[in-house]
């Protein structure tokens, strides 16, 4: 079970209190109608599934109810950082991974 | 009965407290401090079970968690019985009742023995695949036969009478294992000021010290043990957990520990918690789990009387039990000589030590020779004679590499064979977190590899076995862990106690003792006892092309027993490596997963059972529903009235009565469970525009509107009515089951995409009690309870007013889910019951009839109103539902879901669309979920074109009807479809409009 630092509560809490939401940094296109079906489906359906570092969104559902981001290693489950919504990760995966 | 193998003195047992126990219906006596295994050995019980495949008699082989044979059914009745605990780890208590787990009808005489002997040749490795999987349908009956023949325990049939609980802990340093390494580490960490938890699976802490004859600081090891435990116990920062198995090591230093608090006292515990689950989040973890001895693999090495050398030592020194009279020992190392020395010192005869090494002159070797014990170097025990007990052994000289027999065998008469092939570090826990073990040639064992955890290891787990080094290793490790946990350790200088370091001759790397004959023809040489996996079986698997150890394991069932390969895995890998001409690390590694040893379901569930398993939610009117005979239905966690049968009434009759009463006069529904979200802020209206498909810009204060929410893929996921309370405030209602998900959804979009919108959400579901009065007389009932003008002119359909109802402040919504004139009265939850009773009283003259969820479902279905999650399934758009009217065409913002409707797939005309179905036979109710076909004569597999989503008999309409999704259904009205049933018959139905009752909507609008 993960031990997660909520960047809003500013403390470590047990995974019980959180929910994973999916890949982070997926921005809703500003003009959906301007996109082709293919472009829209990229936004809708296509997600990374890396073996290694992954930026993912979580929510502190049984805590402050804030959504936030996490950089986590999908093999070791090591959490390298958590950061607030709207911020960028400071640890980024190598492109090759 | 006399304990024939018990010594008169010594051991850590309490001879003042004899304990009677029953094994396979015979009564024996042991002492407090015994395990079930030591007590049985004391009584001279040789056979404790039968093997799974060959049904061979088996005896106790270990004194620890590795035990594959002595696994019992413990407990006297169907409630308290426990399948498969290891007798070596089961503490004896008064009147314990147990029996062999496998072995039918009993261990001394069994039917399967005959079958097994035949089966021996008929059941080669891979026999599961070769025999049982084809034909696959036969597997069930084969399995049944085998289970009956040699089962693996019975589950309790009655509820567990005991109680269990859980504790959470945080600490600086968590030490697993209280042997010399763990204790030394805990002591150092505690002295450095760290908060320490130390857990050990045994009843006493001390590990190997409990049967050690070594001196620490020139006194008995037991003295150091007592002073260490005392210091730890007196330190407020230290929590000692004996009888506590750390069964799992999870991510980020999270350890699961099962503490057995009363298992040693009796079968059940009426005075408290039987077992406790400790969940420890530790800053640093120290694994001091030691090592397990490996047996050697040799001919007939499973005959009762064959044991691990260290087990022999333990039974003699710790339990004062010498499990035989004449011992033959085979070893590849010095340490195992302790068994022969202890045996000799207990006054019994050691017939021979067969040492596979060409020579050895370590301290223990000399000690044995000093006692006149015969040692044959360069020899091995190649075969054992005897069936229910060892009778003799064949000892032969071995080649220098140990791979072949190099001379004639000599027979020795004995009743016990101890063997040792060295030690395997107990690295299971480190393996749990994904750390790959690495092989070390110098210690002939795997040790923990690279880890992401804040993990330290000391002692036997990293191949440090010499006591003086172990104690030193522990101190270093304890200080390092305390330092990493933030304690200042620089000023602390701790010296290890002095222990004489004994000279040792290096061990020989040998796992499998050769025979004159090739392995395939030699006497059976067992590797995994529980699954009867032999060296020959593994070599056969290798010859058949299974080279990866993972494949070998699955093919032979090596490591698939209840011991999970603790005893046999390394030997199996060594045999595979040898037969493939590879090294052990080339063959593979060994991965262990939680649990280390089995944990009871009771411990894992703790007190989260029965009514505490899941919260139940009740509305404020619940007691009234109970008093009035409601049957209840679970909707999520809510208990909702399902229907209210009158005495003697069937469900069908009750539903017909409720439906007709509502359509003809007035009905009353408890609707409190609908989700309610209070939405405030100056951008609330804009926010609704973005999440609902229909427009909200024009909704005036005092008005309500039905809305549908879609996910970005355009599929409906919730619906409900939202009311405009004032310009900056709306109250949204959601489906009962969708409330939490909708709130999450709103927060997600607000926080991640539109934080610039000023809007706030709070869930107010429980704040309100909601009762819906519905039917042509509902206004008359309401008028009796309020002074407000509720006429159609003053309070039209889809409006809401604030008013007093029955003397209580209320919000009344004029909305309808039945199609009848309806008023939804919302009052503060505390007044819910009061208001409900007032409505019932006021309605009496109109025969007001309470109705439940089932009548609600029928009435709404007659109107074609959908229930999200029943009529939709996450693949249905508003257009599929023929609800284009709820889709905003001119909204400025491209709201959620909109873009997806123009995706090619969502514009197909043959999408499944929402329609009504009218069975040709008006009495036949279609089964919900049934598949629909166009051509009833098509052979199987038929082309399925949709399914029935809702289906009822309508007392109001006088015929059965259904709602369904059918491919292109909206264009097929009037056509027939067919519902094929499992019995081969089909039901014909006509596609029609989904609105069966009052299609113009006049009745709700009066
Ligand atoms: Zn938080």
PDB file of C-alpha atoms and ligand atoms in Angstrom, chain A residues 6 9 60 64, ligand 1:
ATOM      1  CA  UNK A   6      -0.704  15.182  -0.433  1.00  0.00           C
ATOM      2  CA  UNK A   9      -2.547  18.759   3.049  1.00  0.00           C
ATOM      3  CA  UNK A  60      -7.379  12.899  -1.986  1.00  0.00           C
ATOM      4  CA  UNK A  64      -9.066  17.407   1.277  1.00  0.00           C
TER       5      UNK A  64
HETATM    6 ZN1  LIG C   1      -5.053  16.342   0.853  1.00  0.00          ZN
END
